[in-house]
Coordinates of C-alpha atoms in Angstrom, one line a residue:
Chain A
M1 CA 0.0 -0.1 -0.4
T2 CA 2.7 2.4 1.0
G3 CA 4.5 1.8 -2.2
N4 CA 1.2 2.6 -4.0
I5 CA 0.6 5.6 -2.0
L6 CA 3.9 7.0 -2.2
T7 CA 4.0 6.2 -6.5
S8 CA 4.3 8.9 -9.2
D9 CA 1.9 8.2 -12.0
A10 CA 3.9 6.8 -14.3
A11 CA 3.5 3.4 -13.5
G12 CA 3.1 1.7 -17.3
A13 CA 4.2 4.8 -19.1
A14 CA 6.7 4.0 -22.0
K15 CA 8.8 7.1 -21.4
T16 CA 9.6 8.5 -18.2
E17 CA 11.9 10.8 -16.9
T18 CA 12.8 12.0 -13.8
A19 CA 13.1 15.4 -11.7
P20 CA 12.5 17.2 -14.7
F21 CA 11.3 20.1 -12.8
G22 CA 14.6 20.0 -11.0
H23 CA 16.1 19.4 -13.7
A24 CA 15.2 22.2 -15.4
L25 CA 15.3 24.2 -12.6
V26 CA 19.5 24.0 -12.3
R27 CA 19.4 24.5 -16.0
A28 CA 17.7 27.8 -15.9
G29 CA 20.2 29.2 -13.0
E30 CA 22.8 27.9 -14.5
T31 CA 22.8 30.6 -16.6
D32 CA 19.7 33.4 -14.6
T33 CA 22.0 33.9 -11.3
R34 CA 19.0 35.7 -10.3
I35 CA 17.1 32.5 -10.0
V36 CA 16.7 30.4 -5.8
G37 CA 15.5 28.2 -4.2
L38 CA 13.9 27.5 -1.2
T39 CA 11.3 24.8 0.7
A40 CA 9.3 24.4 3.9
D41 CA 10.4 20.8 4.7
L42 CA 10.1 18.7 1.7
G43 CA 12.9 20.0 -1.0
K44 CA 13.3 16.3 -1.4
Y45 CA 9.3 15.9 -2.4
T46 CA 9.3 18.6 -4.5
D47 CA 12.7 17.8 -7.6
I48 CA 14.0 21.0 -5.6
H49 CA 17.0 19.3 -3.8
V50 CA 18.4 18.7 -7.2
F51 CA 18.7 22.4 -8.0
A52 CA 19.7 22.6 -4.0
D53 CA 23.0 20.1 -4.7
K54 CA 24.1 22.2 -7.5
F55 CA 23.6 25.0 -6.0
P56 CA 23.3 25.6 -1.7
T57 CA 24.4 28.7 -1.6
R58 CA 21.3 30.0 -3.3
F59 CA 18.5 27.3 -1.5
F60 CA 17.4 28.1 1.4
Q61 CA 15.5 25.9 4.2
M62 CA 13.0 27.1 5.5
G63 CA 11.4 24.8 8.2
M64 CA 7.5 23.7 8.0
A65 CA 6.0 27.2 7.7
E66 CA 4.5 27.6 4.8
Q67 CA 3.3 31.6 5.2
S68 CA 7.6 32.4 6.2
L69 CA 7.8 30.5 2.8
I70 CA 5.4 32.7 0.0
G71 CA 6.7 35.7 2.2
A72 CA 10.5 34.9 2.4
A73 CA 10.3 34.1 -0.9
C74 CA 7.9 37.7 -1.4
G75 CA 11.1 39.2 -0.2
L76 CA 14.1 37.7 -2.2
A77 CA 11.5 38.6 -5.0
R78 CA 12.2 42.4 -3.9
T79 CA 15.2 41.8 -3.4
G80 CA 15.6 41.6 -8.0
L81 CA 16.0 37.4 -7.2
V82 CA 13.8 34.9 -8.8
P83 CA 12.7 32.8 -5.7
F84 CA 11.6 28.9 -6.7
A85 CA 9.1 27.7 -3.3
T86 CA 8.0 24.7 -3.2
T87 CA 5.7 22.7 -1.0
Y88 CA 1.9 20.4 -1.9
C89 CA -0.9 22.1 -3.6
V90 CA -2.8 22.0 0.0
F91 CA 0.0 23.7 1.7
A92 CA 0.4 26.2 -0.5
T93 CA -2.8 27.1 -1.2
R94 CA -4.5 25.9 1.6
R95 CA -1.7 27.1 4.4
A96 CA -0.6 30.7 2.6
Y97 CA -3.4 32.0 0.4
D98 CA -3.4 35.5 1.7
F99 CA 0.7 35.7 1.3
I100 CA 0.0 34.5 -1.8
A101 CA -3.0 36.6 -3.2
I102 CA -1.1 39.9 -0.6
G103 CA 2.6 39.3 -1.0
A104 CA 2.8 37.8 -4.4
A105 CA 0.0 38.9 -6.8
L106 CA -1.1 42.4 -5.0
G107 CA 3.1 42.9 -4.5
R108 CA 3.6 41.7 -8.2
A109 CA 6.5 39.6 -6.5
N110 CA 8.3 37.7 -8.5
V111 CA 7.5 34.3 -7.5
K112 CA 7.4 30.8 -8.8
I113 CA 5.4 28.4 -6.3
I114 CA 5.4 25.3 -7.3
A115 CA 3.3 22.6 -5.5
G116 CA 3.5 19.5 -6.4
L117 CA 0.3 17.1 -5.4
P118 CA -1.8 18.0 -7.9
G119 CA -5.5 16.0 -7.0
L120 CA -4.8 12.7 -7.5
T121 CA -1.9 11.9 -7.3
T122 CA -1.2 11.0 -3.6
G123 CA -2.3 8.4 -2.1
Y124 CA -2.6 9.9 1.1
G125 CA -6.3 11.2 1.2
G126 CA -8.0 15.2 1.8
T127 CA -5.0 16.3 3.6
H128 CA -2.6 16.0 1.0
Q129 CA -4.7 16.2 -2.4
G130 CA -5.1 19.8 -3.9
I131 CA -8.3 19.3 -4.8
E132 CA -9.4 22.5 -5.0
D133 CA -6.3 25.2 -5.3
L134 CA -6.4 25.6 -8.7
A135 CA -9.8 27.1 -7.8
L136 CA -8.3 29.9 -5.4
M137 CA -5.2 30.2 -7.5
R138 CA -7.7 31.2 -10.3
S139 CA -9.5 33.7 -8.0
I140 CA -6.2 36.1 -7.4
P141 CA -5.9 38.8 -9.9
G142 CA -2.5 38.3 -11.5
L143 CA -1.6 35.1 -11.3
T144 CA -0.7 33.2 -13.6
V145 CA -1.5 29.7 -12.9
I146 CA 0.0 26.6 -14.8
D147 CA -0.9 22.7 -14.8
P148 CA 1.7 20.7 -17.2
C149 CA 0.8 17.7 -18.4
D150 CA 4.2 15.6 -18.6
A151 CA 7.9 16.3 -17.8
I152 CA 8.3 17.2 -21.3
E153 CA 5.9 20.3 -20.6
T154 CA 7.1 20.4 -16.9
A155 CA 10.8 21.3 -17.7
Q156 CA 10.0 23.7 -20.7
A157 CA 7.1 25.5 -18.2
T158 CA 10.2 26.0 -15.5
A159 CA 12.3 27.4 -18.0
A160 CA 9.5 29.3 -19.5
I161 CA 8.1 31.2 -16.1
A162 CA 11.7 31.6 -14.5
Q163 CA 11.8 33.9 -17.7
H164 CA 8.7 35.6 -17.4
D165 CA 8.2 38.3 -14.6
G166 CA 5.3 37.9 -12.5
P167 CA 3.9 35.8 -9.4
V168 CA 3.5 32.0 -11.0
Y169 CA 1.7 28.7 -9.6
M170 CA 3.1 25.7 -11.1
R171 CA 1.7 22.4 -10.3
L172 CA 4.3 19.7 -10.1
L173 CA 4.8 16.8 -11.4
R174 CA 7.8 15.1 -9.1
G175 CA 9.8 11.7 -9.3
V176 CA 9.4 9.7 -12.2
V177 CA 7.5 11.5 -14.8
P178 CA 5.8 10.0 -17.8
V179 CA 6.9 11.6 -21.3
T180 CA 3.4 11.8 -23.4
L181 CA 3.8 14.8 -25.2
E182 CA 5.2 15.0 -28.8
A183 CA 9.0 15.8 -28.8
D184 CA 8.0 19.2 -30.9
Y185 CA 6.2 20.1 -28.0
K186 CA 6.2 23.3 -27.6
F187 CA 5.1 25.3 -24.7
E188 CA 3.5 29.1 -24.0
I189 CA 2.7 30.7 -21.1
G190 CA -1.4 31.4 -21.5
K191 CA -1.3 29.3 -25.1
A192 CA -3.5 26.6 -25.5
R193 CA -2.1 23.9 -27.8
L194 CA -4.5 22.1 -30.2
L195 CA -2.9 18.3 -30.2
V196 CA -5.6 15.8 -32.8
D197 CA -7.9 17.9 -34.2
G198 CA -11.4 16.3 -34.9
A199 CA -15.2 17.7 -36.1
D200 CA -17.0 14.9 -34.0
V201 CA -16.7 16.4 -29.9
A202 CA -13.7 17.8 -28.7
F203 CA -11.5 16.6 -25.3
I204 CA -10.1 20.5 -23.3
S205 CA -8.0 18.8 -20.5
T206 CA -5.6 20.0 -18.3
G207 CA -2.7 18.7 -16.5
L208 CA -2.0 15.1 -16.3
M209 CA -6.0 13.9 -18.0
T210 CA -4.7 15.2 -20.7
T211 CA -2.7 12.1 -21.1
R212 CA -5.5 10.4 -20.4
A213 CA -7.4 12.6 -23.3
L214 CA -4.7 11.6 -25.3
E215 CA -5.4 7.9 -25.0
A216 CA -9.6 8.6 -25.1
A217 CA -8.9 10.2 -28.3
R218 CA -7.4 7.4 -30.0
T219 CA -9.6 4.7 -28.6
L220 CA -12.7 7.0 -30.2
A221 CA -10.6 7.1 -33.5
A222 CA -11.3 3.6 -33.8
S223 CA -14.3 3.2 -33.8
G224 CA -15.4 5.8 -36.3
V225 CA -15.1 8.4 -33.9
K226 CA -13.1 12.3 -34.5
A227 CA -12.1 13.5 -31.3
A228 CA -10.0 16.9 -30.7
V229 CA -8.2 16.8 -27.9
L230 CA -7.2 20.5 -26.8
H231 CA -4.7 20.7 -24.0
V232 CA -5.1 24.2 -22.1
S233 CA -1.9 24.0 -19.4
T234 CA -2.3 27.5 -18.3
L235 CA -5.4 28.5 -16.5
K236 CA -5.0 31.5 -16.0
P237 CA -4.5 33.8 -18.4
F238 CA -7.0 31.4 -19.8
D239 CA -6.6 31.2 -24.2
R240 CA -9.7 32.6 -25.4
A241 CA -9.4 32.6 -28.2
A242 CA -8.3 29.5 -29.5
V243 CA -11.1 27.7 -26.3
A244 CA -13.7 30.1 -28.1
A245 CA -12.4 28.7 -31.9
L246 CA -13.1 25.1 -30.5
L247 CA -16.0 25.4 -28.7
A248 CA -18.1 27.7 -32.3
R249 CA -16.6 24.9 -34.2
V250 CA -17.3 21.9 -31.8
P251 CA -19.9 22.2 -30.2
R252 CA -20.1 18.5 -28.3
I253 CA -17.1 18.7 -25.6
V254 CA -16.0 17.2 -22.9
T255 CA -13.6 18.7 -20.3
A256 CA -11.2 16.7 -18.0
E257 CA -9.3 18.4 -14.9
N258 CA -7.2 16.6 -12.2
H259 CA -8.6 19.4 -10.0
F260 CA -12.5 19.8 -8.2
I261 CA -14.9 19.4 -10.7
T262 CA -16.1 22.9 -9.2
G263 CA -14.0 26.6 -10.1
G264 CA -11.3 24.6 -12.3
L265 CA -11.0 24.3 -16.3
A266 CA -14.8 23.2 -16.8
S267 CA -15.8 26.5 -15.0
A268 CA -13.4 28.8 -17.3
V269 CA -14.8 26.5 -19.9
A270 CA -18.0 27.8 -19.0
D271 CA -18.4 31.5 -18.7
L272 CA -16.8 31.7 -21.8
A273 CA -19.3 29.8 -23.9
V274 CA -22.1 32.6 -21.7
D275 CA -19.8 35.4 -22.2
E276 CA -19.5 34.8 -26.0
R277 CA -23.1 33.2 -26.3
L278 CA -21.6 29.7 -27.7
P279 CA -24.0 27.0 -27.8
I280 CA -22.3 24.1 -26.1
H281 CA -23.1 20.8 -25.0
L282 CA -21.2 20.9 -21.8
K283 CA -20.1 17.5 -19.7
R284 CA -17.7 18.0 -17.0
V285 CA -15.0 15.5 -15.6
G286 CA -12.7 16.3 -13.2
I287 CA -12.9 14.8 -9.2
P288 CA -16.6 16.1 -7.7
D289 CA -17.4 17.6 -4.6
V290 CA -15.9 14.7 -2.3
F291 CA -12.3 14.9 0.0
C292 CA -11.1 11.9 -1.4
E293 CA -10.3 8.2 0.0
S294 CA -6.3 7.0 0.3
G295 CA -5.8 4.7 -2.2
S296 CA -3.7 3.4 -5.0
L297 CA -3.9 5.9 -8.2
P298 CA -5.2 3.7 -10.2
Y299 CA -7.9 2.7 -7.4
L300 CA -8.9 6.8 -7.2
A301 CA -9.0 7.2 -11.0
E302 CA -10.8 4.6 -11.0
R303 CA -13.3 5.2 -8.3
Y304 CA -13.6 9.2 -8.5
G305 CA -13.7 9.3 -12.5
L306 CA -10.9 10.4 -13.9
T307 CA -9.6 7.5 -16.9
A308 CA -9.0 7.2 -20.5
A309 CA -13.0 5.0 -19.7
H310 CA -14.5 7.7 -17.9
L311 CA -13.2 10.4 -20.6
V312 CA -14.6 7.8 -24.0
S313 CA -18.2 7.3 -21.8
A314 CA -18.5 11.3 -20.8
A315 CA -17.4 11.6 -25.2
Q316 CA -20.1 9.0 -25.5
E317 CA -23.1 11.2 -23.8
V318 CA -22.1 14.2 -25.5
L319 CA -22.8 12.5 -28.8
R320 CA -25.7 11.1 -28.2
Chain B
M1 CA 27.2 45.2 9.2
P2 CA 27.3 48.6 8.0
A3 CA 29.1 51.7 9.5
A4 CA 27.9 54.9 9.4
P5 CA 27.4 56.1 5.9
S6 CA 30.7 56.8 3.5
G7 CA 31.8 56.4 0.3
P8 CA 30.3 58.3 -2.9
A9 CA 26.4 57.8 -2.3
T10 CA 26.3 60.0 0.7
S11 CA 25.5 63.5 -0.5
E12 CA 23.4 61.6 -2.3
M13 CA 22.0 60.2 1.2
I14 CA 19.8 61.2 3.8
P15 CA 22.4 62.9 6.3
L16 CA 22.4 61.1 8.9
T17 CA 22.8 62.3 12.9
R18 CA 22.8 61.1 16.4
D19 CA 22.1 64.9 17.6
L20 CA 19.1 64.6 19.5
T21 CA 17.9 67.9 18.9
A22 CA 18.3 67.1 15.2
L23 CA 16.0 64.1 16.2
R24 CA 13.9 65.7 18.0
A25 CA 12.7 68.5 15.5
H26 CA 12.5 65.7 12.9
A27 CA 9.8 63.6 14.9
K28 CA 8.0 67.4 16.5
A29 CA 7.7 68.1 11.6
M30 CA 6.6 65.1 11.7
R31 CA 3.6 65.3 14.5
R32 CA 2.5 68.2 12.8
H33 CA 2.5 66.2 9.1
V34 CA 0.4 63.1 10.8
L35 CA -1.9 66.6 12.5
R36 CA -2.4 67.8 8.7
M37 CA -3.3 64.5 7.5
A38 CA -5.8 63.5 10.2
E39 CA -7.1 66.6 9.6
I40 CA -8.4 66.2 6.1
V41 CA -9.8 63.7 6.7
G42 CA -11.3 64.4 10.1
Q43 CA -11.2 60.7 11.2
G44 CA -8.0 58.2 10.9
Y45 CA -4.5 56.2 13.1
V46 CA -3.9 60.3 13.7
G47 CA -2.6 58.2 17.8
Q48 CA -1.1 55.2 16.0
G49 CA 1.1 57.7 13.7
L50 CA 1.7 60.4 17.1
G51 CA 3.1 57.7 18.8
I52 CA 5.6 56.1 16.4
A53 CA 6.8 59.4 15.1
D54 CA 9.7 59.5 17.6
V55 CA 11.0 55.4 16.6
L56 CA 10.2 56.8 12.6
A57 CA 12.7 59.9 13.6
A58 CA 15.5 57.6 15.0
V59 CA 15.2 55.1 12.3
Y60 CA 14.9 57.6 9.4
F61 CA 17.5 60.2 10.5
S62 CA 20.0 58.3 12.9
E63 CA 20.2 55.1 10.8
L64 CA 17.8 54.3 7.3
R65 CA 21.0 54.2 4.2
T66 CA 18.5 56.1 2.0
R67 CA 18.7 57.8 -1.0
P68 CA 15.5 59.8 -1.6
A69 CA 16.7 60.6 -5.1
E70 CA 16.1 57.3 -6.3
P71 CA 14.2 55.3 -3.8
T72 CA 15.1 51.6 -5.6
W73 CA 18.6 52.2 -5.1
P74 CA 19.2 47.9 -5.3
D75 CA 22.0 48.4 -2.1
R76 CA 19.0 50.9 0.4
D77 CA 18.2 49.6 3.4
R78 CA 14.7 48.8 4.0
F79 CA 11.9 49.5 5.7
V80 CA 9.2 47.5 5.9
L81 CA 6.1 48.3 7.0
S82 CA 3.7 45.4 8.2
I83 CA 1.0 47.4 10.0
G84 CA 0.0 49.5 7.5
H85 CA -2.6 51.3 9.0
Y86 CA 0.6 53.3 10.4
A87 CA 1.2 54.3 6.9
I88 CA -0.2 58.0 8.0
G89 CA 3.0 58.1 10.3
L90 CA 5.3 56.4 7.4
Y91 CA 3.8 59.3 5.6
A92 CA 5.2 62.4 7.5
A93 CA 8.2 59.8 7.7
L94 CA 8.9 59.5 3.6
A95 CA 7.7 63.5 3.0
E96 CA 10.5 64.8 6.2
A97 CA 13.2 62.9 4.3
G98 CA 12.1 64.3 1.1
I99 CA 11.1 61.0 -0.4
I100 CA 7.3 62.3 -1.1
P101 CA 6.7 65.7 -1.5
V102 CA 5.3 68.2 1.9
E103 CA 2.4 69.1 -0.2
E104 CA 1.0 65.8 -1.1
L105 CA 0.5 65.1 2.7
S106 CA -2.8 66.7 1.7
T107 CA -4.4 64.4 -0.4
Y108 CA -4.2 61.4 2.6
G109 CA -6.9 58.6 2.4
A110 CA -8.5 60.7 -0.5
D111 CA -9.8 59.1 -3.2
G112 CA -7.7 58.8 -6.1
S113 CA -4.7 59.5 -4.3
R114 CA -1.2 56.9 -3.3
L115 CA -0.9 58.0 -0.3
E116 CA -4.2 55.6 1.4
M117 CA -4.7 54.9 4.4
S118 CA -2.9 51.9 4.6
A119 CA 0.4 51.5 2.6
P120 CA 0.7 49.9 -1.0
E121 CA 4.1 49.3 -2.0
T122 CA 3.0 51.2 -5.5
T123 CA 3.4 54.7 -3.3
T124 CA 7.7 55.3 -3.6
G125 CA 9.2 54.8 -0.3
V126 CA 7.3 52.0 0.6
E127 CA 9.1 48.8 0.2
M128 CA 5.9 46.8 1.3
T129 CA 2.0 46.4 1.1
G130 CA 1.1 45.9 5.2
G131 CA -2.0 45.8 6.9
S132 CA -2.7 42.3 6.0
L133 CA -0.9 41.5 10.0
G134 CA 1.8 38.6 10.1
H135 CA 3.5 39.7 6.4
G136 CA 6.1 41.8 7.9
L137 CA 8.2 40.0 9.2
T138 CA 7.9 37.5 6.7
Q139 CA 8.5 39.2 3.6
S140 CA 11.6 41.2 5.5
V141 CA 13.4 37.8 6.4
G142 CA 13.2 37.0 2.0
M143 CA 15.1 40.7 1.7
A144 CA 17.4 40.4 4.3
L145 CA 18.3 36.6 2.7
G146 CA 18.5 38.1 -1.1
L147 CA 20.8 41.6 -0.1
R148 CA 23.1 39.0 1.8
L149 CA 23.7 36.0 -1.6
Q150 CA 24.1 39.5 -3.1
G151 CA 26.5 40.6 -1.4
R152 CA 24.9 44.2 -0.8
D153 CA 26.2 45.5 1.9
A154 CA 22.7 46.8 3.0
R155 CA 20.0 46.0 6.2
V156 CA 16.3 45.2 6.3
F157 CA 14.0 47.4 9.6
N158 CA 10.8 45.9 9.8
L159 CA 7.8 48.3 12.4
L160 CA 5.2 45.7 13.9
S161 CA 2.9 45.8 16.2
D162 CA 2.6 44.1 19.2
G163 CA -0.8 42.8 18.1
E164 CA 1.0 41.2 15.2
C165 CA 3.1 39.6 18.0
Q166 CA -0.3 37.5 17.8
E167 CA 0.1 36.0 13.9
G168 CA 1.1 32.3 13.8
S169 CA 3.5 33.3 10.6
T170 CA 5.3 35.8 13.2
W171 CA 6.5 33.5 14.7
E172 CA 7.8 31.3 11.7
A173 CA 9.6 34.1 10.6
A174 CA 11.1 34.8 14.0
L175 CA 12.5 31.2 13.5
A176 CA 13.5 31.7 10.3
G177 CA 15.6 35.3 11.0
A178 CA 17.9 33.0 13.3
H179 CA 18.4 30.0 11.9
H180 CA 20.0 32.4 9.1
Q181 CA 21.7 34.2 11.9
L182 CA 20.3 37.6 10.0
D183 CA 22.0 39.5 11.9
H184 CA 21.5 43.4 8.8
L185 CA 17.2 42.1 10.0
I186 CA 16.1 44.9 12.9
A187 CA 12.6 43.8 14.3
L188 CA 10.9 46.9 15.7
I189 CA 8.2 45.4 17.7
D190 CA 5.4 48.8 19.1
C191 CA 3.3 48.0 22.3
N192 CA 1.3 51.0 21.9
N193 CA -0.8 48.3 24.8
Q194 CA -3.5 48.9 21.8
Q195 CA -5.2 46.6 19.8
A196 CA -8.5 46.7 17.6
D197 CA -10.5 44.9 20.3
G198 CA -8.2 46.6 23.2
A199 CA -5.3 46.1 25.3
P200 CA -3.7 42.7 24.1
S201 CA -3.4 41.5 27.5
K202 CA -7.4 41.3 27.3
V203 CA -7.2 40.2 23.2
M204 CA -5.0 37.4 23.4
G205 CA -1.4 38.2 26.6
I206 CA 1.3 38.5 24.3
E207 CA 3.5 38.7 27.1
P208 CA 6.7 38.9 28.6
L209 CA 8.1 39.4 24.7
H210 CA 11.6 40.1 25.6
E211 CA 11.5 37.2 27.1
K212 CA 9.4 35.8 24.0
W213 CA 12.1 37.3 21.4
A214 CA 15.5 36.4 22.5
A215 CA 14.0 32.2 23.4
F216 CA 13.2 32.4 19.7
G217 CA 17.0 33.3 19.1
W218 CA 16.8 36.9 18.6
H219 CA 19.5 39.9 20.6
T220 CA 16.6 41.8 22.2
Q221 CA 17.0 45.1 24.0
R222 CA 13.4 46.2 25.2
V223 CA 13.3 51.0 25.6
N224 CA 11.0 53.2 25.9
G225 CA 9.9 54.3 22.5
H226 CA 9.7 57.7 23.0
D227 CA 13.4 58.1 24.6
F228 CA 16.0 59.0 22.1
P229 CA 19.6 58.6 23.6
A230 CA 17.5 55.1 24.5
L231 CA 16.9 54.2 20.6
L232 CA 20.3 55.6 19.9
A233 CA 21.9 53.7 22.4
A234 CA 20.0 49.8 21.4
F235 CA 21.0 50.3 17.3
A236 CA 24.6 51.1 18.8
Q237 CA 23.9 47.9 20.4
I238 CA 23.0 45.8 17.5
R239 CA 26.0 47.2 15.0
T240 CA 28.2 45.7 18.0
T241 CA 25.9 42.0 18.3
P242 CA 26.6 39.6 15.4
G243 CA 25.6 36.6 14.5
K244 CA 21.7 37.1 15.8
P245 CA 18.5 38.8 14.8
H246 CA 18.2 42.4 16.6
A247 CA 14.1 43.0 18.4
I248 CA 13.8 46.4 19.8
V249 CA 10.5 46.5 22.0
V250 CA 9.8 49.6 21.9
D251 CA 7.1 51.4 24.3
T252 CA 5.3 54.0 22.6
L253 CA 2.2 55.7 24.2
M254 CA -0.8 56.3 21.1
G255 CA -1.6 60.3 20.1
R256 CA 2.0 61.1 21.9
G257 CA 2.3 64.7 22.2
V258 CA -0.9 66.2 21.6
K259 CA -2.4 65.3 25.6
A260 CA -6.4 65.7 24.6
F261 CA -5.4 62.3 22.5
E262 CA -2.5 60.4 25.1
E263 CA -5.8 60.8 27.0
R264 CA -8.1 58.9 24.8
E265 CA -5.7 56.5 24.0
K266 CA -8.1 53.8 24.4
N267 CA -9.1 54.3 20.7
H268 CA -7.4 52.6 18.1
F269 CA -9.6 54.1 15.6
I270 CA -9.8 57.6 16.9
R271 CA -12.4 60.1 15.3
V272 CA -12.2 63.6 15.8
A273 CA -14.3 66.4 16.2
P274 CA -13.6 69.8 14.1
E275 CA -13.7 72.2 16.9
E276 CA -10.7 69.7 18.3
W277 CA -8.0 70.1 15.7
S278 CA -6.8 73.2 17.0
L279 CA -6.3 72.9 20.8
A280 CA -4.2 69.2 19.2
N281 CA -2.0 71.6 17.0
R282 CA -1.1 73.4 20.4
Q283 CA -1.0 71.6 22.8
L284 CA 1.3 69.6 19.9
E285 CA 3.8 72.9 20.0
E286 CA 3.3 72.6 23.4
T287 CA 4.9 69.7 23.4
A288 CA 8.9 69.6 24.9

């Protein structure tokens, strides 16, 4: 059980990378000496230990104190540095919300908050599963919010946010991370990517759910259904143009997110459809309005409806 | 630890002094600014502004190395105001130091003015948006870490309040300051014995503050915040005590300098009748 709880989402993945965030941060830090790291007693568990090992004087251990972590990151940013602060989603957003909202966002501090265990990527229960972090972070003016899909995107997004001037909240896929996007994938802050085109139904997905949406699209293709997959890794700012264009062209929509079904990607899509008066048929796939159980990752994905098979069923539903 | 100001930047910096007459004159001028701002809006944190004037005069005119013409000078000492509603006192200091224009003080609290009742960091000379209490020391720790990493010879002063010692984040930051041995970080804890719901001893006891800060690993002193020789002596002791962050608990009297307001010290947010302002101005001028 413990093995399952601590495992990454990489079980069964054909290709993986280890600690893509940590290694990408080292690469960025080699050329940009403004980059510093800090953590709240989770260095080893958020892959920033790779950076700490490489640049020990540029790494600050803040202890088990998330308000202090985010506050110190803001202070470091005010001296011209580019701090990357790591902890888990639940601790960053639940315990340090005011420090992110006021210190980082209202204060326009150039801090990067990197948050592990998004959604159902840990077998621990409600204490550790970050199921509402995207909703909380999307509600903060001026904060950039990113949910990468795989190792490739995690690395690219790390490099991109290091260059970006402004506060960022990024979900972290840590440890052994699957590689599921194509090698030529290009991440850009605020840009959605149409990974597969199709006119019958469209998946709009974020984070690791894009991997499952791609799998669902392949399954549907085998039965003659052409499904598009639009990957929206930046939740905020939301790529309204790309999403609206897809909604106008393919009004049968399934959203897919490793997050509470309200306040995240599905809500952003629904808001946009209302604003743009686009008639769509929307089925939302995400975590229901409950604190989830503890358990193995496959069990949790099945139990709470986040598998590729669930996405296929949802697509079939909107096609009816 | 930085010594007295020297080098080519001196002429551009606020001239620092240990002359008691000069410091008292600065404090008096700042209190006049506070009264003018408070009178225009007809209310406000005049008690805090008057009460902290001596401490701010001591910091801004005996310790803080800043360049009025270059407020973002990277090597400046930082003054971080946690308690955003003390903005009235900070604006008085910034105006007296030439960092913001004196004439602008008349816009304090007005719609559209950058001199908001709680200081926003978009205003020149304001290092951090305070007001959500318990943030200042956490950010000050980060600034101190960043300045040291970059080899900048600058110090960080954080003014927080007695009530703010009830915020858990203050103590998270206190641990961090000591752990990282930030001896260029100075916390000034203003004890005016008044928070929104009354005296801290009634709201949530925080004493003994000296022992608490010392136990958290800080070089701690406690002085009368209206006693300039004591304030200067405390600052001098900081310079000869390396290896630890520094806490100075300053006991102050809200409304200090205006007898009518001192006697009304039990109010966190003082309301003043229009006819009282001339009395207040007169009392200030009569106070030594």
